[in-house]
Short mmCIF file of C-alpha atoms and ligand atoms in Angstrom, two decimals:
data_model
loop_
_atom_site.label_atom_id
_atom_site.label_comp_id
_atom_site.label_asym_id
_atom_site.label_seq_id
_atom_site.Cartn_x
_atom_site.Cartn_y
_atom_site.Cartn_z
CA UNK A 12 -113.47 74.35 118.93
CA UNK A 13 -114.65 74.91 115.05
CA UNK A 14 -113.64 78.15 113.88
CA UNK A 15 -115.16 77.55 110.43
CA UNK A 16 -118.56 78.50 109.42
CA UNK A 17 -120.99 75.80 108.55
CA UNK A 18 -123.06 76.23 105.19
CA UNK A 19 -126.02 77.77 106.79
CA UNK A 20 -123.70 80.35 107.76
CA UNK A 21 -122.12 80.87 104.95
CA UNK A 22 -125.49 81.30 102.58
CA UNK A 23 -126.81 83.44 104.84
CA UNK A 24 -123.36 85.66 104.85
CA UNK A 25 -123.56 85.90 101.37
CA UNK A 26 -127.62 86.66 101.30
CA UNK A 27 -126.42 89.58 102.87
CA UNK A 28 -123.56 90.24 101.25
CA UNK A 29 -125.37 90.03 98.30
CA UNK A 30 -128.34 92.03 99.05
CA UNK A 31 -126.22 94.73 100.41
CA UNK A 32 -124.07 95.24 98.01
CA UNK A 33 -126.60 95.22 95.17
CA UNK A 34 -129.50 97.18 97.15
CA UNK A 35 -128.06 99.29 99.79
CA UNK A 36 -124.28 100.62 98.89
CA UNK A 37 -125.80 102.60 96.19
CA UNK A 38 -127.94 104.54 98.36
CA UNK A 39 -126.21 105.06 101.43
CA UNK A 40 -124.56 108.17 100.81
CA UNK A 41 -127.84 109.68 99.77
CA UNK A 42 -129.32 108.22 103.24
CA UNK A 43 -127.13 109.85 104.68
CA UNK A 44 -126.95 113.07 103.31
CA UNK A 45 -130.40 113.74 103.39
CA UNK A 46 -130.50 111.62 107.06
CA UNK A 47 -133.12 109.90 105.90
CA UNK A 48 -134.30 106.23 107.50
CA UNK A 49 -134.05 103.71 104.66
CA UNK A 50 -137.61 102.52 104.49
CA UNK A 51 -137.72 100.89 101.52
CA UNK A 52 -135.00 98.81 102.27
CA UNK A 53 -135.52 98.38 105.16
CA UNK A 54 -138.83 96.97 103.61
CA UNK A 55 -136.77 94.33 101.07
CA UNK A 56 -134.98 92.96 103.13
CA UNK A 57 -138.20 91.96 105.53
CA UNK A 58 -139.48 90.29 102.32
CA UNK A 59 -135.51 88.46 101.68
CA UNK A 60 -136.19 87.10 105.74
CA UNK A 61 -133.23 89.69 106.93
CA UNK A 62 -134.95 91.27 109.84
CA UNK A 63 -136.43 87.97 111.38
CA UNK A 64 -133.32 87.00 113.29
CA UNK A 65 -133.14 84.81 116.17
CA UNK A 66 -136.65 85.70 116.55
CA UNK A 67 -138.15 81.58 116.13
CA UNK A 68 -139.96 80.68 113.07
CA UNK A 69 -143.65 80.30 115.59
CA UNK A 70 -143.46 84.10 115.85
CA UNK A 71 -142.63 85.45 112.72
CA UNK A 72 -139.03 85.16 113.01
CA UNK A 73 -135.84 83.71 111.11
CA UNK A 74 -135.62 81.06 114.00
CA UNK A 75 -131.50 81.64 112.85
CA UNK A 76 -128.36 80.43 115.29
CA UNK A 77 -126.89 83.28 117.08
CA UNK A 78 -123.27 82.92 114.87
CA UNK A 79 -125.25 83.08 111.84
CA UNK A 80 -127.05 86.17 112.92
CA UNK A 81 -123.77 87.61 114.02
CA UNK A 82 -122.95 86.65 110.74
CA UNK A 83 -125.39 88.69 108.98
CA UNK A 84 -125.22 92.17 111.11
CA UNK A 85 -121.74 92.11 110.38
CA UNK A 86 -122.07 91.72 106.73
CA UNK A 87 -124.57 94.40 106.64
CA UNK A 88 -122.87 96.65 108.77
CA UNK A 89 -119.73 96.75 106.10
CA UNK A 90 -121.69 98.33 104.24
CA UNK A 91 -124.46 100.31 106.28
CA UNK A 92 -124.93 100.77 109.75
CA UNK A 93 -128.58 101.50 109.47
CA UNK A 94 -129.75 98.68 107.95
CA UNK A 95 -127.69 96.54 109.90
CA UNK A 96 -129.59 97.88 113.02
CA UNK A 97 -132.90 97.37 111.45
CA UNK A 98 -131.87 93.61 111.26
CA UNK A 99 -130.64 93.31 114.85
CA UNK A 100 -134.08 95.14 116.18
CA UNK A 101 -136.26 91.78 116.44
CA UNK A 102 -133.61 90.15 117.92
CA UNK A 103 -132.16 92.83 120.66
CA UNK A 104 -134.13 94.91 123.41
CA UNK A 105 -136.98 95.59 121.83
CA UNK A 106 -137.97 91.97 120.48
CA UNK A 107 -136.24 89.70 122.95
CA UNK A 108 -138.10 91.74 125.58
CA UNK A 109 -141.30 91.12 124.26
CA UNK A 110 -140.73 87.50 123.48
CA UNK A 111 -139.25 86.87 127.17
CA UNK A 112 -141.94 89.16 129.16
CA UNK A 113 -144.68 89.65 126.27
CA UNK A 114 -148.16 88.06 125.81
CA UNK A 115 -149.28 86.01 123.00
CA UNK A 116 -150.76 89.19 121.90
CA UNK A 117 -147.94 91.33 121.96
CA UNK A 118 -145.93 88.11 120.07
CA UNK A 119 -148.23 87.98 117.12
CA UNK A 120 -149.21 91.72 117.00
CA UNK A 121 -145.58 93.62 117.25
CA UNK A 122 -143.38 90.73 117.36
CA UNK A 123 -144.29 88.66 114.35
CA UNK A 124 -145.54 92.30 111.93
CA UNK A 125 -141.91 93.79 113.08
CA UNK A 126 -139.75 90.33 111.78
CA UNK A 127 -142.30 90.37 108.79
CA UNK A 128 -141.41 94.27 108.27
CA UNK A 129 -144.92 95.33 108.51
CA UNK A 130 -144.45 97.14 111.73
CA UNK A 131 -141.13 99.08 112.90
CA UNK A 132 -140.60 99.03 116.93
CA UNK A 133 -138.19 101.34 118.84
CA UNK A 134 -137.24 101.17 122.31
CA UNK A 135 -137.58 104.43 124.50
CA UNK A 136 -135.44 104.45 127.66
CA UNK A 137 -132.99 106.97 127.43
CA UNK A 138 -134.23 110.64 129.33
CA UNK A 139 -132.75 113.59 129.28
CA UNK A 140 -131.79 114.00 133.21
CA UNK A 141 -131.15 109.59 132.70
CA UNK A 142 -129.22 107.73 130.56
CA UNK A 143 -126.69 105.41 131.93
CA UNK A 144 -128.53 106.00 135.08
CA UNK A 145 -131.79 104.03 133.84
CA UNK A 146 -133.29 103.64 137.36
CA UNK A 147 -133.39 107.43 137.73
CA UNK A 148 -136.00 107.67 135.14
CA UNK A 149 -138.44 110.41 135.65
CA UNK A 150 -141.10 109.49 133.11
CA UNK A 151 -144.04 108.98 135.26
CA UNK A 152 -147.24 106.27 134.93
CA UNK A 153 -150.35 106.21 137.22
CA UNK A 154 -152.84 104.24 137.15
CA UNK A 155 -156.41 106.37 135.74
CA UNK A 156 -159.66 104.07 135.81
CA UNK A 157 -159.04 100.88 134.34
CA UNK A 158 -155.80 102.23 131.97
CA UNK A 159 -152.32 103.95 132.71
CA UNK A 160 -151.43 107.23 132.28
CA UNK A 161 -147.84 108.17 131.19
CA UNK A 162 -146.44 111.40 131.40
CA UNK A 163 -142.95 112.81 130.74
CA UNK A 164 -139.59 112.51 127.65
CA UNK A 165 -137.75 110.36 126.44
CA UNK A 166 -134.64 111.58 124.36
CA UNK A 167 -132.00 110.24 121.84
CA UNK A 168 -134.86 107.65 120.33
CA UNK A 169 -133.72 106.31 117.02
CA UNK A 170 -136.39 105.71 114.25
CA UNK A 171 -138.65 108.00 116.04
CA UNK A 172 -140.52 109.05 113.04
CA UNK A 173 -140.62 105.56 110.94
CA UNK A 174 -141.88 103.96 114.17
CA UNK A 175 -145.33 102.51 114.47
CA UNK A 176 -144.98 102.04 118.17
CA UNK A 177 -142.64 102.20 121.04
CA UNK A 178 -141.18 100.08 123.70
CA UNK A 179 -141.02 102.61 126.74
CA UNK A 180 -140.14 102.90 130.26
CA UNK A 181 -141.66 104.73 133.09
CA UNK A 182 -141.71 104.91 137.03
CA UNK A 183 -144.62 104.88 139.51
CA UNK A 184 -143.29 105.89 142.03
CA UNK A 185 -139.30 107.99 141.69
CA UNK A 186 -138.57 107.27 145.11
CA UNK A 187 -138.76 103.59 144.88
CA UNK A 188 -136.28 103.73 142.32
CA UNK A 189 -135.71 100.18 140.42
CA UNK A 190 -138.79 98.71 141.77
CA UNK A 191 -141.11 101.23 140.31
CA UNK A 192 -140.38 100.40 136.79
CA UNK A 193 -142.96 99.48 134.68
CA UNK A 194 -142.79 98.64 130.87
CA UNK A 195 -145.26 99.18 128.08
CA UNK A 196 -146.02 99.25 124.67
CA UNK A 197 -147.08 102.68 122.99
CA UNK A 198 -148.65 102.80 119.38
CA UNK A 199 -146.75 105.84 117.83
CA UNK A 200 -150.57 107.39 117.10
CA UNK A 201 -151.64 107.65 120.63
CA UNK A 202 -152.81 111.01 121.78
CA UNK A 203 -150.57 112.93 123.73
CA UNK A 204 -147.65 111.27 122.10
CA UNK A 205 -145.09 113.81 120.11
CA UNK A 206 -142.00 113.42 119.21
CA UNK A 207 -139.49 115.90 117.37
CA UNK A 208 -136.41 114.89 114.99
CA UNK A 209 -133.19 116.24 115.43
CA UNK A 210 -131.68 117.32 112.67
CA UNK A 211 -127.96 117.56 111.25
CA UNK A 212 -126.61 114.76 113.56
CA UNK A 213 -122.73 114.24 113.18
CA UNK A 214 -123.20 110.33 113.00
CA UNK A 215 -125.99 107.38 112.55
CA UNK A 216 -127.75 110.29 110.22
CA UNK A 217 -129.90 107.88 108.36
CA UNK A 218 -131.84 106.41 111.43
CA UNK A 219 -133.87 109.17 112.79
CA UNK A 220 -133.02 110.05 116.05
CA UNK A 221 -135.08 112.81 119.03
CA UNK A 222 -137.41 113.63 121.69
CA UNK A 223 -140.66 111.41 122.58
CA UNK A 224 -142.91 113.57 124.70
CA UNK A 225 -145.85 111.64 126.50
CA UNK A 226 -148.72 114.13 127.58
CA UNK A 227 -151.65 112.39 129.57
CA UNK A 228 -150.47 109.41 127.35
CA UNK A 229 -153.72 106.87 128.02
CA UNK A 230 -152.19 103.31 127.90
CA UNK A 231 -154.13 99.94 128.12
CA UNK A 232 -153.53 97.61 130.67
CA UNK A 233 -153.28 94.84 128.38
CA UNK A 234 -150.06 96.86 126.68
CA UNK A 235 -148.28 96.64 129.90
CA UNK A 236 -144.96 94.01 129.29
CA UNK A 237 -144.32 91.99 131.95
CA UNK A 238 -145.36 92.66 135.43
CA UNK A 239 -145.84 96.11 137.14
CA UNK A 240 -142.51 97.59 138.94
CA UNK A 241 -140.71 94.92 137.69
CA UNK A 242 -140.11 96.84 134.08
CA UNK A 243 -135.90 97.08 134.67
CA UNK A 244 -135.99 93.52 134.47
CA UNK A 245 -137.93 94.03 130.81
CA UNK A 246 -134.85 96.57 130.22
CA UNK A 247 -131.98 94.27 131.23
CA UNK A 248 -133.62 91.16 129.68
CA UNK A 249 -131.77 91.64 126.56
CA UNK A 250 -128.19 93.37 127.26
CA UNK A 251 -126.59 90.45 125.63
CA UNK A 252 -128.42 90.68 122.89
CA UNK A 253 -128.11 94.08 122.22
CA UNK A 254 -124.18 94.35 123.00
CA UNK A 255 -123.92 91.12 120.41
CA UNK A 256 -125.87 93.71 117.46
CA UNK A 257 -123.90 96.96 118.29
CA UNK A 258 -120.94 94.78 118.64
CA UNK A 259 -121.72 92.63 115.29
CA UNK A 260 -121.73 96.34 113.69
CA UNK A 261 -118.42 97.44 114.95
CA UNK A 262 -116.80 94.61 113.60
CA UNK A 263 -118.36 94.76 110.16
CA UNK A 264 -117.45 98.69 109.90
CA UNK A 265 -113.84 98.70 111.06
CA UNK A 266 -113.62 95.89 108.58
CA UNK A 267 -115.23 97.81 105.88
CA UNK A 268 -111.96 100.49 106.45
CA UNK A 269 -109.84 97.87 106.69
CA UNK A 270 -110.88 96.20 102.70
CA UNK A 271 -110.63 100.30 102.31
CA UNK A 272 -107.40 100.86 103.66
CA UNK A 273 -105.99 97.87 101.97
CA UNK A 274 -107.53 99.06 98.29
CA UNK A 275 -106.34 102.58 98.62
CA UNK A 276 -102.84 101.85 99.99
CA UNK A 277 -102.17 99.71 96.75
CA UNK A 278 -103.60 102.53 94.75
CA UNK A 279 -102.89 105.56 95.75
CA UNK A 280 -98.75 106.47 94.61
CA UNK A 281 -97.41 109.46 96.67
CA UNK A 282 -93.07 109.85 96.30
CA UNK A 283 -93.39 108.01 93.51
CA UNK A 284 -94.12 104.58 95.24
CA UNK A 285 -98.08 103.11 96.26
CA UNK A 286 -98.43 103.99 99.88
CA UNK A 287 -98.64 100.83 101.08
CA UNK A 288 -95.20 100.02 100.64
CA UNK A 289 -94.57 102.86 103.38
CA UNK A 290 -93.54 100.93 107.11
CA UNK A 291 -95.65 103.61 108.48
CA UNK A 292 -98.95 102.19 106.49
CA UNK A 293 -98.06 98.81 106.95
CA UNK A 294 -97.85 99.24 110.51
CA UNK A 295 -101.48 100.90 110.76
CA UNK A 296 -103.09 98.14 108.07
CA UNK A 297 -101.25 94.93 110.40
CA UNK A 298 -102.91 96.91 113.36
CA UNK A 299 -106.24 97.20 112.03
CA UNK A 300 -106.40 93.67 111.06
CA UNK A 301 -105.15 92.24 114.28
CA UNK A 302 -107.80 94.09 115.84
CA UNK A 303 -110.82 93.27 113.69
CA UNK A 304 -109.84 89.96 113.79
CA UNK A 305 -109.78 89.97 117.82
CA UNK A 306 -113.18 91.26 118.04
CA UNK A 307 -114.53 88.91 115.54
CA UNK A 308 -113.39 86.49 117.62
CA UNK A 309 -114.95 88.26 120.88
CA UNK A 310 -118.40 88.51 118.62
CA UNK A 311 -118.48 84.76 117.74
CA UNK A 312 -117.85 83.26 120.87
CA UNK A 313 -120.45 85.86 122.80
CA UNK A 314 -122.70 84.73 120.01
CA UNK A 315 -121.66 80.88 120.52
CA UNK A 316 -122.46 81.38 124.17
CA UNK A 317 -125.74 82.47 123.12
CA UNK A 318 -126.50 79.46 121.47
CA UNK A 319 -125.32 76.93 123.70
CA UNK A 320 -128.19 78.73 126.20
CA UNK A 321 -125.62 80.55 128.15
CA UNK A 322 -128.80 83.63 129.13
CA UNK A 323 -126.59 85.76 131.23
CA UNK A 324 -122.72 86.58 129.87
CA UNK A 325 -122.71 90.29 130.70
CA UNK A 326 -118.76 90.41 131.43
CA UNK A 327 -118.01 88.50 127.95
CA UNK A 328 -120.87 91.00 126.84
CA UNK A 329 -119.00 94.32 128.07
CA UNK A 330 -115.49 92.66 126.70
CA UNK A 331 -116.94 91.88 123.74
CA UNK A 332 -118.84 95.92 123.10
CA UNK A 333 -115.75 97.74 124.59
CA UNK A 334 -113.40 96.20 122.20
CA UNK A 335 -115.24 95.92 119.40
CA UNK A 336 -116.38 99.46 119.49
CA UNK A 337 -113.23 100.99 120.34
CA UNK A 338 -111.04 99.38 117.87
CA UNK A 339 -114.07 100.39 115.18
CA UNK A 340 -113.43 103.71 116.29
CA UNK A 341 -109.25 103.10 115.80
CA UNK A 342 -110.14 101.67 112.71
CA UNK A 343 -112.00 104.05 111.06
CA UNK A 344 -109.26 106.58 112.05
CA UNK A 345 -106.74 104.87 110.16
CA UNK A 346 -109.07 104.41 107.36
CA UNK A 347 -109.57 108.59 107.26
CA UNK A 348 -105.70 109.15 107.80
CA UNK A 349 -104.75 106.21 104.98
CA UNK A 350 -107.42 108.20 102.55
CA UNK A 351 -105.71 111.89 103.16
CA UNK A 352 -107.73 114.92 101.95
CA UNK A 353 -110.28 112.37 100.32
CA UNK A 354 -111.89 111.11 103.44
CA UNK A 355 -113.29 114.49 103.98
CA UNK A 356 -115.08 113.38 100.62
CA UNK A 357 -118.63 112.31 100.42
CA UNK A 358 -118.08 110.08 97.89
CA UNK A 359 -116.39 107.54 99.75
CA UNK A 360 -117.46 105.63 102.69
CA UNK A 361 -114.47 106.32 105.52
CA UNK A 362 -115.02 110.07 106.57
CA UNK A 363 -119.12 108.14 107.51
CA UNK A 364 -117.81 105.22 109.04
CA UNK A 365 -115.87 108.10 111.26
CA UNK A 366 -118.80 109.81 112.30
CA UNK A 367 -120.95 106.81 112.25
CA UNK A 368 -118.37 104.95 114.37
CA UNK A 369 -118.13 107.68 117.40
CA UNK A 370 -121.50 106.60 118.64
CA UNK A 371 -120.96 102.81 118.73
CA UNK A 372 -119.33 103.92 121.79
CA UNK A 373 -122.00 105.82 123.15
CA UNK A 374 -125.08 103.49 122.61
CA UNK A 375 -125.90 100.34 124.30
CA UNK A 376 -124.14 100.58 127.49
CA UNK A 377 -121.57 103.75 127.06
CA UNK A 378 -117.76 102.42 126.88
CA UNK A 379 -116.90 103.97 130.78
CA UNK A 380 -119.68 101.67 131.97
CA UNK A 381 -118.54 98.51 130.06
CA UNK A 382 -115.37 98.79 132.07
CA UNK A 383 -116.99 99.25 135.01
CA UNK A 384 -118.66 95.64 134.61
CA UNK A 385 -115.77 94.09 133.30
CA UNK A 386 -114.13 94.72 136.62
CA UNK A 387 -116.82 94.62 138.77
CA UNK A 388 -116.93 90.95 137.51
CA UNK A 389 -112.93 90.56 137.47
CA UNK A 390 -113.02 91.44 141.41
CA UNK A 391 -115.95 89.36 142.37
CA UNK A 392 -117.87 92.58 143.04
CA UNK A 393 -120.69 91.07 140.71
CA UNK A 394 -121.77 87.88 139.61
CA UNK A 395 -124.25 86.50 136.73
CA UNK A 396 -127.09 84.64 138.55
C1 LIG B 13 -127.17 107.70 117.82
C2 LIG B 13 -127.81 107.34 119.12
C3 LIG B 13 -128.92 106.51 119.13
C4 LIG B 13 -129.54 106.21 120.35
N1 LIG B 13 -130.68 105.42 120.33
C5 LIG B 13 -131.35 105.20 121.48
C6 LIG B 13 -132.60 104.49 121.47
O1 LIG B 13 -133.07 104.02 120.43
N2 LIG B 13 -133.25 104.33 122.65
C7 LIG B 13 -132.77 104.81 123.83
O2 LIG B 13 -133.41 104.64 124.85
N3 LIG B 13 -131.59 105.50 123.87
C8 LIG B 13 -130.87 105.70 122.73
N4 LIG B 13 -129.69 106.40 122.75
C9 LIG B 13 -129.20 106.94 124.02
C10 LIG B 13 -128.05 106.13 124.60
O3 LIG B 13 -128.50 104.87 125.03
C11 LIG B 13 -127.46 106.99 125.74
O4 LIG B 13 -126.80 108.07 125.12
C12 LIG B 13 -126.51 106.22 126.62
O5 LIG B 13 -127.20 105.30 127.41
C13 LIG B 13 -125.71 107.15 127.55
O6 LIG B 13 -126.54 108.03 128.22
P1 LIG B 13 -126.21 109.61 128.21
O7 LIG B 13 -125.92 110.00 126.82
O8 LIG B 13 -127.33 110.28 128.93
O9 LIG B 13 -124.88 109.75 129.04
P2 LIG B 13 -124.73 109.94 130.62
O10 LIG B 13 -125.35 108.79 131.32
O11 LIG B 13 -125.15 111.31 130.98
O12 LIG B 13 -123.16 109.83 130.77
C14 LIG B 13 -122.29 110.94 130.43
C15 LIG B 13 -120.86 110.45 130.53
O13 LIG B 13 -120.59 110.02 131.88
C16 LIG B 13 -120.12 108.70 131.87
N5 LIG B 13 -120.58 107.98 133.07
C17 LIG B 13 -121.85 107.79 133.47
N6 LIG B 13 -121.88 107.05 134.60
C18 LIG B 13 -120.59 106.76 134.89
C19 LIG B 13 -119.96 106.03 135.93
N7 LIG B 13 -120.65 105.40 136.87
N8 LIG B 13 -118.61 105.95 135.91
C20 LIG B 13 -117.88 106.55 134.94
N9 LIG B 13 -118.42 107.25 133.94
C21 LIG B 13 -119.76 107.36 133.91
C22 LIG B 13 -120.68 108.07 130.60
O14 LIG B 13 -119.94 106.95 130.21
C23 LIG B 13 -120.57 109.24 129.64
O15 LIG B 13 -119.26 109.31 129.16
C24 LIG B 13 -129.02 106.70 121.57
C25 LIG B 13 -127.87 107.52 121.54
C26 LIG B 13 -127.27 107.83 120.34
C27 LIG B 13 -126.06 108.71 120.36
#
């Protein structure tokens, strides 16, 4: 097994690195603060190739490896979590689901302007009676002449407002449950689409996150993805991809406290000695690293997987998001209890990677249901077909 990272990998790491550190850690408090989405940035690094991904070159994409991709999100991530979902977007639900299930059309027309940045796309599943639940949806479709009407709310969207259109879910019949499912695409300026921001989140404050209400929503039949009823299939299509981003991002942050914990302890003198000299500190910097460097591994080989054409790894998957975004969480603990008093301050990154860190646990498959699938797998109770 090579461990190293080739020289594709490498440039592109440091493409990143680059661009992040000149470009986006100057901004990112101010993001933040005023949770707005970085759209200009965002913007930059289309034109630098950043958002293309594994997305392949014939659509508009990056055409990049898996590991180097990886690669990338975590390099971002150190930096901003924002951004670094903006360059896993192509390449998780809401791309891979229209390059698996989409038309030509929906390829060249949201596929190829999102990877170019031209076009932002969010994906709309969650509900407010439905999240981990996603069969129980209760967003409604019927079909109305030759179109489909869609009628109902979706909640906890991010990038609701920068959005030019969304990739939704809804049901046509509740009591069929999975088999009901149909997926679409909605251009954010259809009539009897509204959505509302909500405001003063306690983490991810830079991507905008709400409420997507669909009134009489008129939908063309040539916007439907994939075939009718069979939408959860649209919705599952890309759980590996999407636990690789979130997980990509949970590495790069807790390592971001880690290079944070590590400057500070050397710094920062307290009983007349730098803190890091303190047993106590060293234990919690030794733990950190272990633990990054565990679910670096766990993001590399998921990503490795990906590229040898492994489609379906959802218990490596769950392994990989629970750990990852659990010991991000630990990490960025640490970080706040390393920095004292000054992680309550604004002015440096741990007390965000705190609150930003919280909800890596929450999105993409919560942590409770990772667990579940990690058994369910251990026992036999489930298998990858
Ligand atoms: C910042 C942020 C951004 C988001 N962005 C998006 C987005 O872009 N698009 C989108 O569609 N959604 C998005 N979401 C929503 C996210 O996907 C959901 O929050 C997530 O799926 C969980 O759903 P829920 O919050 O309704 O929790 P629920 O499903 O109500 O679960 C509540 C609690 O019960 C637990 N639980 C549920 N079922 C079980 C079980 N069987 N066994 C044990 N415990 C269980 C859960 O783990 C959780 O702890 C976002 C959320 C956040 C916080």
């Amino acid at each position: 097994m090579d461990f190293a990272l080739n020289d594709q990998q490498r440039m592109y790491r440091d493409l990143v690195r680059d661009f992040a550190r000149r470009e986006v850690a100057p901004h990112v408090a101010e993001y933040d603060r005023e949770e707005r989405y970085p759209t200009e940035i965002v913007k930059h690094a289309a034109e630098l190739g950043l958002l293309g991904g594994v997305v392949p070159e014939e659509y508009g994409g990056a055409g990049l490896d898996y590991v180097t991709y990886a690669v990338g999100v975590e390099e971002m991530a150190k930096v901003c979590t924002t951004v670094a979902s903006a360059m896993s977007r192509t390449s998780g639900l809401v791309g891979a689901a229209i390059l698996q299930f989409g038309s030509d059309a929906h390829k060249r027309d949201y596929l190829g302007a999102m990877c170019r940045g031209e076009s932002l796309g969010a994906t709309a599943v969650t509900e407010p009676q439905s999240g981990s639940d996603v069969a129980a949806m209760e967003t409604t479709v019927r079909r109305d002449g030759d179109s489909y009407l869609i009628n109902g709310s979706k909640i906890w969207i991010s990038n609701l407002d920068c959005s030019d259109w969304f990739l939704t879910f809804a049901t046509l019949d509740r009591s069929m449950g999975k088999d009901a499912i149909c997926a679409f695409i909605v251009p954010a300026d259809t009539p009897g689409l509204s959505f509302r921001v909500f405001k003063n989140k306690v983490g991810i404050r830079a991507s905008s996150t709400g409420e997507l209400h669909f009134e009489d929503v008129r939908v063309p039949p040539e916007n439907l993805v994939g075939e009718e009823g069979k939408g959860l299939r649209v919705a599952l299509s890309a759980v590996e991809n999407g636990r690789l981003a979130v997980s990509a991002r949970a590495v790069g942050l807790a390592q971001a406290c880690l290079d944070e914990s590590i400057r500070y302890a050397r710094e920062r003198v307290v009983f007349g000695q730098p803190i890091g000299e303190f047993q106590l500190i060293k234990a919690k910097i030794a733990e950190m690293m272990v633990d990054v460097e565990t679910a670096r591994l766990l993001v590399y080989r998921l990503a490795w997987l990906r590229d040898q054409g492994v489609r379906r790894a959802r218990q490596h998957a769950a392994m990989t998001k629970l750990h990852s975004t659990e010991i991000a969480l630990k990490a960025a603990i640490e970080a706040c209890q390393i920095f004292g008093a000054y992680s309550c301050s604004e002015d440096l990154p741990v007390g965000r990677f705190f609150r930003d860190a919280k909800f890596l646990q929450i999105v993409e498959g919560t942590n409770e249901l990772q667990r579940l699938l990690i058994a369910d797998y251990a026992l036999g109770y489930r298998q990858d077909r």
